[in-house]
CSV table of C-alpha atoms in Angstrom, one decimal:
chain,number,residue,atom,x,y,z
A,1,MET,CA,-18.1,-2.5,3.1
A,2,ALA,CA,-18.3,-4.9,5.8
A,3,LEU,CA,-13.8,-6.6,7.0
A,4,PRO,CA,-15.2,-10.8,7.4
A,5,LEU,CA,-15.6,-11.7,10.5
A,6,SER,CA,-12.4,-12.8,10.9
A,7,LEU,CA,-9.3,-9.8,9.8
A,8,LEU,CA,-12.8,-7.9,12.5
A,9,THR,CA,-11.1,-10.1,15.0
A,10,VAL,CA,-7.7,-10.1,14.2
A,11,LEU,CA,-7.7,-6.4,13.9
A,12,VAL,CA,-8.6,-6.0,16.9
A,13,VAL,CA,-6.8,-8.9,18.6
A,14,GLY,CA,-3.7,-7.8,17.1
A,15,SER,CA,-3.9,-4.0,17.8
A,16,GLY,CA,-1.2,-3.7,20.3
A,17,GLY,CA,1.2,-4.7,18.6
A,18,LEU,CA,3.8,-2.9,17.2
A,19,SER,CA,2.6,1.2,18.6
A,20,GLY,CA,3.6,0.0,21.9
A,21,SER,CA,7.1,2.7,21.4
A,22,VAL,CA,7.6,5.8,22.4
A,23,GLY,CA,9.0,8.4,18.9
A,24,CYS,CA,9.6,7.5,14.9
A,25,VAL,CA,11.9,3.7,14.7
A,26,LEU,CA,10.8,0.7,12.4
A,27,HIS,CA,12.1,-1.9,13.1
A,28,GLN,CA,13.3,-4.5,10.6
A,29,LYS,CA,9.2,-6.1,11.3
A,30,HIS,CA,7.9,-2.9,9.3
A,31,ILE,CA,10.3,-4.6,6.0
A,32,LEU,CA,9.7,-7.9,6.5
A,33,LEU,CA,5.6,-7.3,6.0
A,34,SER,CA,6.3,-5.7,3.0
A,35,GLY,CA,8.6,-8.4,1.6
A,36,ASP,CA,5.5,-10.8,3.3
A,37,ASN,CA,3.5,-8.7,1.6
A,38,VAL,CA,4.8,-8.4,-1.2
A,39,GLU,CA,4.6,-12.1,-1.2
A,40,LEU,CA,1.0,-12.6,-0.9
A,41,LEU,CA,0.4,-10.6,-3.4
A,42,ARG,CA,2.5,-13.0,-5.8
A,43,GLN,CA,0.6,-16.2,-4.7
A,44,MET,CA,-2.6,-13.9,-5.0
A,45,GLN,CA,-2.1,-14.3,-8.9
A,46,ARG,CA,-5.3,-15.9,-11.2
A,47,ILE,CA,-5.2,-14.8,-14.7
A,48,SER,CA,-2.0,-13.6,-17.0
A,49,THR,CA,-1.9,-9.6,-18.0
A,50,LEU,CA,-1.2,-10.6,-21.7
A,51,SER,CA,-4.7,-12.0,-21.3
A,52,CYS,CA,-5.7,-8.9,-20.9
A,53,PRO,CA,-4.5,-6.2,-23.8
A,54,LYS,CA,-7.3,-4.8,-23.4
A,55,ASP,CA,-6.6,-3.7,-20.0
A,56,THR,CA,-3.5,-2.8,-19.7
A,57,ARG,CA,-2.8,1.4,-18.4
A,58,ASP,CA,0.7,3.0,-17.1
A,59,PHE,CA,-0.5,4.4,-13.8
A,60,ARG,CA,2.7,6.4,-14.4
A,61,PHE,CA,4.0,4.5,-10.9
A,62,PRO,CA,6.5,7.9,-9.1
A,63,ARG,CA,9.7,5.8,-8.3
A,64,THR,CA,12.1,8.2,-9.1
A,65,MET,CA,10.1,11.4,-6.1
A,66,ILE,CA,9.8,7.9,-4.4
A,67,GLU,CA,12.5,6.5,-4.4
A,68,GLY,CA,15.0,9.3,-5.1
A,69,SER,CA,17.0,12.4,-3.3
A,70,GLN,CA,13.3,13.4,-2.9
A,71,VAL,CA,12.1,12.0,-0.5
A,72,GLN,CA,14.4,12.4,3.3
A,73,GLY,CA,13.5,12.0,6.4
A,74,THR,CA,9.9,13.9,7.5
A,75,GLN,CA,8.7,13.7,3.6
A,76,ALA,CA,9.1,10.0,4.1
A,77,ILE,CA,7.0,9.0,7.2
A,78,PHE,CA,4.2,11.1,5.3
A,79,VAL,CA,4.7,8.8,1.7
A,80,LEU,CA,4.9,5.7,4.0
A,81,GLN,CA,2.2,5.7,5.6
A,82,GLU,CA,-0.4,7.6,2.2
A,83,MET,CA,0.8,4.8,0.4
A,84,LEU,CA,0.1,2.2,2.9
A,85,GLN,CA,-3.7,3.8,3.1
A,86,HIS,CA,-4.8,4.1,-0.1
A,87,ILE,CA,-3.0,0.1,-0.9
A,88,SER,CA,-5.5,-0.8,2.2
A,89,ASP,CA,-8.4,1.4,0.6
A,90,LEU,CA,-7.8,-0.4,-2.6
A,91,LEU,CA,-8.5,-3.6,-1.2
A,92,LEU,CA,-10.7,-2.8,1.4
A,93,THR,CA,-13.4,-2.5,-1.3
A,94,GLU,CA,-16.6,-5.3,-1.8
A,95,HIS,CA,-15.1,-6.6,-5.0
A,96,ALA,CA,-11.7,-6.8,-4.0
A,97,SER,CA,-12.2,-9.9,-1.9
A,98,SER,CA,-14.3,-11.0,-5.1
A,99,ALA,CA,-11.5,-11.0,-6.8
A,100,TRP,CA,-9.4,-13.0,-5.1
A,101,ASN,CA,-8.4,-15.2,-2.2
A,102,THR,CA,-9.7,-13.9,-0.1
A,103,THR,CA,-6.7,-16.2,3.8
A,104,LEU,CA,-4.3,-14.3,1.2
A,105,LEU,CA,-6.3,-11.4,0.9
A,106,ASN,CA,-7.1,-11.1,4.9
A,107,GLN,CA,-3.5,-11.5,6.0
A,108,VAL,CA,-2.5,-8.9,3.5
A,109,LEU,CA,-4.4,-6.9,4.5
A,110,MET,CA,-3.6,-7.5,8.6
A,111,GLY,CA,0.3,-6.9,7.4
A,112,LEU,CA,-0.9,-3.0,6.1
A,113,TYR,CA,-2.9,-2.7,9.3
A,114,GLN,CA,0.1,-3.6,11.2
A,115,GLN,CA,2.5,-1.2,9.3
A,116,LEU,CA,0.1,1.3,9.9
A,117,GLU,CA,0.1,1.0,12.9
A,118,ALA,CA,3.3,1.0,13.6
A,119,LEU,CA,3.9,4.8,12.0
A,120,LYS,CA,1.6,6.5,14.2
A,121,PRO,CA,3.6,7.1,16.4
A,122,CYS,CA,5.8,8.6,14.2
A,123,LEU,CA,2.7,10.5,12.8
A,124,VAL,CA,2.5,11.9,16.0
A,125,HIS,CA,5.6,12.9,16.6
A,126,GLU,CA,6.9,14.0,13.5
A,127,MET,CA,3.2,16.4,13.1
A,128,GLY,CA,4.2,18.1,16.2
A,129,GLU,CA,7.5,19.1,14.8
A,130,GLN,CA,6.6,19.6,10.6
A,131,GLY,CA,2.3,20.6,11.0
A,132,THR,CA,0.3,19.4,7.9
A,133,ALA,CA,2.4,21.3,5.4
A,134,LEU,CA,4.6,17.4,4.0
A,135,ALA,CA,2.1,15.9,4.7
A,136,SER,CA,0.2,17.0,1.3
A,137,GLU,CA,2.9,18.0,-0.4
A,138,GLY,CA,5.7,17.1,-3.7
A,139,PRO,CA,6.3,12.9,-3.3
A,140,THR,CA,2.5,13.0,-0.8
A,141,GLY,CA,1.2,14.7,-3.3
A,142,ALA,CA,2.6,12.3,-6.5
A,143,VAL,CA,1.1,9.5,-4.6
A,144,ARG,CA,-2.3,11.3,-4.2
A,145,ARG,CA,-2.8,11.4,-7.9
A,146,TYR,CA,-1.0,8.2,-8.9
A,147,PHE,CA,-3.8,6.2,-6.3
A,148,GLY,CA,-6.5,8.4,-7.5
A,149,GLY,CA,-6.0,7.3,-10.8
A,150,ILE,CA,-6.5,3.0,-10.3
A,151,PHE,CA,-10.1,3.3,-8.3
A,152,PRO,CA,-11.7,5.0,-12.0
A,153,TYR,CA,-10.3,2.4,-13.4
A,154,LEU,CA,-11.3,-0.4,-11.5
A,155,LYS,CA,-14.7,1.5,-11.6
A,156,GLU,CA,-14.2,3.0,-15.5
A,157,LYS,CA,-13.2,-1.5,-16.0
A,158,LYS,CA,-16.8,-2.8,-13.9
A,159,TYR,CA,-13.9,-4.5,-12.1
A,160,SER,CA,-12.8,-6.8,-14.3
A,161,ASP,CA,-10.1,-9.9,-12.8
A,162,CYS,CA,-8.1,-8.3,-15.5
A,163,ALA,CA,-8.1,-5.1,-14.2
A,164,TRP,CA,-8.1,-6.6,-10.7
A,165,GLU,CA,-4.3,-8.4,-12.4
A,166,PHE,CA,-3.5,-5.1,-13.6
A,167,VAL,CA,-3.8,-3.5,-10.0
A,168,ARG,CA,-3.0,-6.1,-8.2
A,169,LEU,CA,0.9,-5.3,-9.9
A,170,GLU,CA,0.1,-2.0,-9.4
A,171,ILE,CA,0.4,-2.6,-5.3
A,172,MET,CA,3.3,-5.4,-6.1
A,173,ARG,CA,5.6,-1.7,-6.9
A,174,SER,CA,4.1,0.5,-5.3
A,175,LEU,CA,5.0,-2.8,-1.9
A,176,SER,CA,9.2,-2.5,-3.6
A,177,SER,CA,9.3,1.1,-3.7
A,178,ILE,CA,8.3,0.9,0.2
A,179,ILE,CA,10.3,-1.6,1.6
A,180,ALA,CA,13.2,1.1,-0.7
A,181,LEU,CA,12.4,3.8,1.7
A,182,GLN,CA,11.7,1.6,4.5
A,183,GLU,CA,15.0,0.7,3.9
A,184,ARG,CA,16.7,4.0,3.5
A,185,LEU,CA,14.9,4.9,7.5
A,186,SER,CA,16.5,2.3,9.3
A,187,ASN,CA,19.7,3.2,7.7
A,188,MET,CA,18.6,6.5,8.9
A,189,ASP,CA,18.7,5.3,13.0
């Protein structure tokens, strides 16, 4: 799986960006990147799900677990990282680049990369205090199971345009929850 050269260039040049701070501070830019990614994903729509009735799937997004009071402080950092990483993994498959406009896809990937980089100091800080237990339990495990159902679905549907359209909607749903979680975290500062 090879990244387009333009994306690799942007990732290398942009890697000095948001990760310079110490401790765990989510800046407003982190929230704005999620909003930008939602808008880019809207623009990436190529077909209507109404034309794909056989591909409908309920992936059982764990919204109440992620947006509810169960996710607090340290756990929220791990949930954010898990969601952003899985979204990136989905969009980095070679099949994704053939499903969508690569310019828009690369912009989404760059935004996700910047967010993941911004979370690194938080993860390092929290891992030192809490260990690895929170990285695998509760809401983080629910996120892992949720995304674990998306990859086999795409394979089962042979990475069809319809399957990718349903996945695009799931990613948008995930990003909306990420925004809510980021806002809650930024209000805790």
